């Protein structure tokens, strides 16, 4: 079997037998892949820090006949994100973003854009870790902005510039987000369609996240308020739930992040 080489970011580990891991990575070429890393749980494993969570690594792997899992031959650490561990919020935020990539990106969807976006969010978190006291909600808001950017790349982001039904850009204060229409509604269409109510601040946050730089979450004068975070996230989750035919968007890593601030 031919070998494949790529740069990749480590999303997740699952134990396999006594000494190995199945590692899910997002490769620059090839997208999401699950790979058998034999002996990775042994002390002094030949893969070293190359397979530690969130790290950027150069992998060389191959498909195995009649097996689903790829087989990892070698990996070489290119950039460590181990520094994220100094800040529990930053680390949990990175975990929430990794889970979004793992859960939202379909198998086989190769996208350099997604790879770059994930690398960007990890870099932002690493450069701002540890967050000063009182700034922690930035780390909670960042995965929401990341989720919106990711949905945009996947072609499922909501319409945020104007009313998704009639195109009216005068949305007033009584805006809502309709999951089945996939965007904001003006007051008139909202009366007919319903949808989840969104405050003006939340709409501004979603627009800034969608159209602005990801890093601005960490540099705007104040971290977003809690109510806004809850509202923005619920709106995006309703969209995901609609896209996944009613299956609720339950994220394990995000639950951990929420235990830190809620
Ligand atoms: Zn309308």
Tab-separated table of C-alpha atoms and ligand atoms in Angstrom:
chain	number	residue	atom	x	y	z
A	1	UNK	CA	0.000	0.000	0.000
A	2	UNK	CA	1.218	3.463	-0.853
A	3	UNK	CA	2.273	5.803	1.901
A	4	UNK	CA	0.611	9.148	2.387
A	5	UNK	CA	2.245	12.141	4.040
A	6	UNK	CA	0.618	15.249	5.423
A	7	UNK	CA	0.716	17.864	8.110
A	8	UNK	CA	-2.048	17.208	10.624
A	9	UNK	CA	-3.533	18.483	13.879
A	10	UNK	CA	-4.448	16.069	16.670
A	11	UNK	CA	-8.169	16.121	17.542
A	12	UNK	CA	-8.797	13.154	19.811
A	13	UNK	CA	-7.412	9.908	21.289
A	14	UNK	CA	-9.222	6.673	22.021
A	15	UNK	CA	-7.484	3.811	23.821
A	16	UNK	CA	-6.933	0.693	21.786
A	17	UNK	CA	-5.858	-2.476	23.594
A	18	UNK	CA	-3.259	-2.126	26.350
A	19	UNK	CA	-0.634	-0.074	24.596
A	20	UNK	CA	-2.118	1.703	21.589
A	21	UNK	CA	-4.326	4.628	20.604
A	22	UNK	CA	-6.683	5.325	17.788
A	23	UNK	CA	-5.912	8.961	17.052
A	24	UNK	CA	-8.265	11.202	15.112
A	25	UNK	CA	-6.399	13.910	13.226
A	26	UNK	CA	-7.295	16.631	10.786
A	27	UNK	CA	-4.823	16.490	7.926
A	28	UNK	CA	-4.084	19.397	5.615
A	29	UNK	CA	-4.407	16.887	2.792
A	30	UNK	CA	-7.091	14.307	3.399
A	31	UNK	CA	-9.160	16.005	6.111
A	32	UNK	CA	-10.305	13.965	9.090
A	33	UNK	CA	-8.586	10.606	9.493
A	34	UNK	CA	-8.583	7.922	12.181
A	35	UNK	CA	-5.222	6.297	12.552
A	36	UNK	CA	-3.883	3.379	14.589
A	37	UNK	CA	-0.831	4.488	16.566
A	38	UNK	CA	0.630	1.234	17.811
A	39	UNK	CA	2.430	1.471	21.145
A	40	UNK	CA	1.583	5.156	21.676
A	41	UNK	CA	0.575	4.512	25.289
A	42	UNK	CA	3.900	2.864	26.140
A	43	UNK	CA	6.397	5.068	27.959
A	44	UNK	CA	8.943	6.443	25.497
A	45	UNK	CA	6.712	5.765	22.479
A	46	UNK	CA	8.467	6.411	19.170
A	47	UNK	CA	5.762	8.938	18.281
A	48	UNK	CA	6.805	11.197	21.167
A	49	UNK	CA	4.868	14.452	21.579
A	50	UNK	CA	3.886	14.292	17.909
A	51	UNK	CA	0.547	12.761	18.848
A	52	UNK	CA	-0.241	14.886	21.918
A	53	UNK	CA	-3.572	16.673	21.793
A	54	UNK	CA	-3.779	19.734	19.464
A	55	UNK	CA	-0.164	19.428	18.286
A	56	UNK	CA	0.822	20.097	14.685
A	57	UNK	CA	2.601	17.077	13.370
A	58	UNK	CA	3.901	15.650	10.114
A	59	UNK	CA	2.501	12.166	9.632
A	60	UNK	CA	3.353	9.336	7.290
A	61	UNK	CA	0.667	6.662	7.137
A	62	UNK	CA	-0.867	3.998	4.946
A	63	UNK	CA	-4.147	2.217	4.426
A	64	UNK	CA	-4.268	-1.439	5.459
A	65	UNK	CA	-5.987	-4.046	3.313
A	66	UNK	CA	-9.508	-4.806	4.581
A	67	UNK	CA	-9.217	-2.505	7.601
A	68	UNK	CA	-10.967	0.813	8.237
A	69	UNK	CA	-8.179	2.335	10.266
A	70	UNK	CA	-5.096	3.841	8.715
A	71	UNK	CA	-1.748	2.732	10.107
A	72	UNK	CA	0.702	5.341	11.358
A	73	UNK	CA	4.321	4.716	10.398
A	74	UNK	CA	6.027	7.855	11.617
A	75	UNK	CA	5.207	11.278	12.935
A	76	UNK	CA	7.324	14.295	13.589
A	77	UNK	CA	6.311	17.206	15.828
A	78	UNK	CA	6.152	20.495	13.908
A	79	UNK	CA	4.572	22.785	16.476
A	80	UNK	CA	3.621	22.078	20.073
A	81	UNK	CA	0.434	23.469	21.561
A	82	UNK	CA	1.352	21.959	24.935
A	83	UNK	CA	1.518	25.541	26.299
A	84	UNK	CA	-2.291	25.593	26.274
A	85	UNK	CA	-2.181	23.427	29.393
A	86	UNK	CA	-1.168	26.469	31.504
A	87	UNK	CA	-4.717	27.808	31.246
A	88	UNK	CA	-7.661	25.524	31.942
A	89	UNK	CA	-10.012	27.851	30.007
A	90	UNK	CA	-7.749	27.963	26.962
A	91	UNK	CA	-7.266	24.212	27.043
A	92	UNK	CA	-10.997	23.557	27.396
A	93	UNK	CA	-11.706	26.058	24.616
A	94	UNK	CA	-9.275	24.247	22.288
A	95	UNK	CA	-11.001	20.975	23.202
A	96	UNK	CA	-14.400	22.444	22.313
A	97	UNK	CA	-13.059	23.610	18.908
A	98	UNK	CA	-11.470	20.203	18.252
A	99	UNK	CA	-14.787	18.532	19.010
A	100	UNK	CA	-16.569	20.863	16.589
A	101	UNK	CA	-14.146	19.852	13.812
A	102	UNK	CA	-14.508	16.187	14.746
A	103	UNK	CA	-18.298	16.298	14.849
A	104	UNK	CA	-19.253	18.749	12.094
A	105	UNK	CA	-16.812	17.902	9.328
A	106	UNK	CA	-17.910	14.834	7.395
A	107	UNK	CA	-15.446	12.012	6.755
A	108	UNK	CA	-13.562	12.507	3.515
A	109	UNK	CA	-14.228	16.258	3.349
A	110	UNK	CA	-10.715	17.526	2.751
A	111	UNK	CA	-10.373	21.195	3.227
A	112	UNK	CA	-7.267	23.218	3.632
A	113	UNK	CA	-9.541	26.041	4.777
A	114	UNK	CA	-10.737	23.978	7.754
A	115	UNK	CA	-7.176	22.974	8.599
A	116	UNK	CA	-6.048	26.613	8.510
A	117	UNK	CA	-9.051	27.727	10.571
A	118	UNK	CA	-8.359	25.152	13.278
A	119	UNK	CA	-4.652	26.019	13.301
A	120	UNK	CA	-5.612	29.704	13.589
A	121	UNK	CA	-7.902	29.173	16.589
A	122	UNK	CA	-5.255	27.092	18.398
A	123	UNK	CA	-2.639	29.772	17.701
A	124	UNK	CA	-4.930	32.511	19.061
A	125	UNK	CA	-5.522	30.511	22.252
A	126	UNK	CA	-1.836	29.739	22.709
A	127	UNK	CA	-0.830	33.367	22.224
A	128	UNK	CA	-3.385	34.603	24.768
A	129	UNK	CA	-2.794	31.890	27.402
A	130	UNK	CA	-3.053	32.290	30.318
A	131	UNK	CA	-6.057	34.610	30.258
A	132	UNK	CA	-6.141	37.286	32.956
A	133	UNK	CA	-8.736	36.966	35.722
A	134	UNK	CA	-12.079	38.306	34.494
A	135	UNK	CA	-11.199	37.641	30.836
A	136	UNK	CA	-12.192	33.967	30.825
A	137	UNK	CA	-15.424	34.420	28.891
A	138	UNK	CA	-13.361	35.229	25.804
A	139	UNK	CA	-12.262	31.585	25.797
A	140	UNK	CA	-15.911	30.542	26.036
A	141	UNK	CA	-16.986	32.867	23.208
A	142	UNK	CA	-14.166	31.859	20.847
A	143	UNK	CA	-15.560	28.378	20.007
A	144	UNK	CA	-18.899	30.031	19.103
A	145	UNK	CA	-17.172	32.293	16.576
A	146	UNK	CA	-15.126	29.309	15.399
A	147	UNK	CA	-18.321	27.263	14.974
A	148	UNK	CA	-19.821	29.981	12.780
A	149	UNK	CA	-16.676	30.171	10.615
A	150	UNK	CA	-16.635	26.387	10.330
A	151	UNK	CA	-20.319	26.301	9.354
A	152	UNK	CA	-19.513	28.926	6.732
A	153	UNK	CA	-16.781	26.751	5.175
A	154	UNK	CA	-19.184	23.785	5.242
A	155	UNK	CA	-21.865	25.878	3.551
A	156	UNK	CA	-24.359	25.771	6.430
A	157	UNK	CA	-23.826	29.186	8.057
A	158	UNK	CA	-26.979	31.247	8.664
A	159	UNK	CA	-27.919	34.310	6.602
A	160	UNK	CA	-26.971	37.223	8.838
A	161	UNK	CA	-26.957	40.272	6.551
A	162	UNK	CA	-30.730	40.627	6.183
A	163	UNK	CA	-34.033	38.797	6.449
A	164	UNK	CA	-33.577	35.331	4.971
A	165	UNK	CA	-37.186	35.323	3.659
A	166	UNK	CA	-37.756	38.799	2.169
A	167	UNK	CA	-34.217	40.228	2.080
A	168	UNK	CA	-35.127	43.280	4.178
A	169	UNK	CA	-32.002	44.620	5.898
A	170	UNK	CA	-33.973	46.746	8.424
A	171	UNK	CA	-34.271	44.124	11.122
A	172	UNK	CA	-35.068	46.421	14.064
A	173	UNK	CA	-34.697	45.200	17.619
A	174	UNK	CA	-37.083	42.252	17.328
A	175	UNK	CA	-34.992	39.879	15.273
A	176	UNK	CA	-35.158	36.122	15.419
A	177	UNK	CA	-33.173	33.323	13.868
A	178	UNK	CA	-35.092	30.656	12.047
A	179	UNK	CA	-33.353	27.279	11.999
A	180	UNK	CA	-35.414	25.853	9.153
A	181	UNK	CA	-35.073	29.008	7.021
A	182	UNK	CA	-31.379	29.231	7.950
A	183	UNK	CA	-31.113	32.882	8.892
A	184	UNK	CA	-32.401	36.057	10.507
A	185	UNK	CA	-35.995	37.221	10.128
A	186	UNK	CA	-37.341	40.783	9.964
A	187	UNK	CA	-40.227	41.690	12.338
A	188	UNK	CA	-42.859	41.088	9.633
A	189	UNK	CA	-41.553	37.650	8.631
A	190	UNK	CA	-40.937	36.819	12.243
A	191	UNK	CA	-44.637	37.304	12.990
A	192	UNK	CA	-45.419	34.664	10.363
A	193	UNK	CA	-42.503	32.300	10.927
A	194	UNK	CA	-41.548	32.500	14.594
A	195	UNK	CA	-37.964	31.469	15.272
A	196	UNK	CA	-35.606	31.964	18.148
A	197	UNK	CA	-35.520	35.538	19.506
A	198	UNK	CA	-32.109	37.226	19.345
A	199	UNK	CA	-31.044	40.454	21.042
A	200	UNK	CA	-29.372	43.189	18.991
A	201	UNK	CA	-26.067	42.609	20.825
A	202	UNK	CA	-26.150	38.919	19.969
A	203	UNK	CA	-26.811	39.673	16.298
A	204	UNK	CA	-23.858	42.109	16.337
A	205	UNK	CA	-21.667	39.416	17.926
A	206	UNK	CA	-22.682	36.818	15.326
A	207	UNK	CA	-22.059	39.256	12.472
A	208	UNK	CA	-18.658	40.302	13.831
A	209	UNK	CA	-17.756	36.623	14.278
A	210	UNK	CA	-18.880	35.705	10.788
A	211	UNK	CA	-17.424	38.606	8.850
A	212	UNK	CA	-14.529	39.684	11.095
A	213	UNK	CA	-11.265	38.186	12.224
A	214	UNK	CA	-11.424	35.276	14.656
A	215	UNK	CA	-8.800	36.934	16.869
A	216	UNK	CA	-11.007	39.967	17.563
A	217	UNK	CA	-12.841	37.977	20.280
A	218	UNK	CA	-9.611	38.193	22.292
A	219	UNK	CA	-8.912	41.875	21.569
A	220	UNK	CA	-12.279	43.702	21.745
A	221	UNK	CA	-12.420	45.922	24.860
A	222	UNK	CA	-14.714	43.667	26.918
A	223	UNK	CA	-15.400	39.940	26.917
A	224	UNK	CA	-18.949	39.126	25.771
A	225	UNK	CA	-21.558	38.930	28.543
A	226	UNK	CA	-22.861	35.547	29.671
A	227	UNK	CA	-26.399	36.093	28.384
A	228	UNK	CA	-25.063	36.793	24.904
A	229	UNK	CA	-22.926	33.645	24.932
A	230	UNK	CA	-25.889	31.507	25.950
A	231	UNK	CA	-28.164	33.085	23.317
A	232	UNK	CA	-25.640	32.946	20.451
A	233	UNK	CA	-24.747	29.354	21.139
A	234	UNK	CA	-28.387	28.223	21.444
A	235	UNK	CA	-29.131	29.843	18.068
A	236	UNK	CA	-26.234	28.035	16.338
A	237	UNK	CA	-27.115	24.758	18.030
A	238	UNK	CA	-30.696	25.045	16.754
A	239	UNK	CA	-29.265	25.364	13.232
A	240	UNK	CA	-27.044	22.321	13.695
A	241	UNK	CA	-29.923	20.341	15.128
A	242	UNK	CA	-31.985	21.227	12.070
A	243	UNK	CA	-29.161	20.126	9.759
A	244	UNK	CA	-28.831	16.875	11.692
A	245	UNK	CA	-32.536	16.103	11.421
A	246	UNK	CA	-33.468	16.955	14.989
A	247	UNK	CA	-30.551	15.186	16.654
A	248	UNK	CA	-29.585	17.475	19.544
A	249	UNK	CA	-26.148	19.076	19.426
A	250	UNK	CA	-24.574	17.573	22.568
A	251	UNK	CA	-20.863	18.269	22.870
A	252	UNK	CA	-18.813	16.518	25.534
A	253	UNK	CA	-15.801	18.853	25.529
A	254	UNK	CA	-18.043	21.883	25.646
A	255	UNK	CA	-19.750	20.468	28.722
A	256	UNK	CA	-16.345	20.473	30.389
A	257	UNK	CA	-15.801	24.094	29.346
A	258	UNK	CA	-19.226	24.982	30.744
A	259	UNK	CA	-18.431	23.428	34.090
A	260	UNK	CA	-15.737	26.115	34.414
A	261	UNK	CA	-17.923	29.184	33.985
A	262	UNK	CA	-21.630	28.433	34.343
B	1	LIG	ZN1	-38.587	39.461	6.112
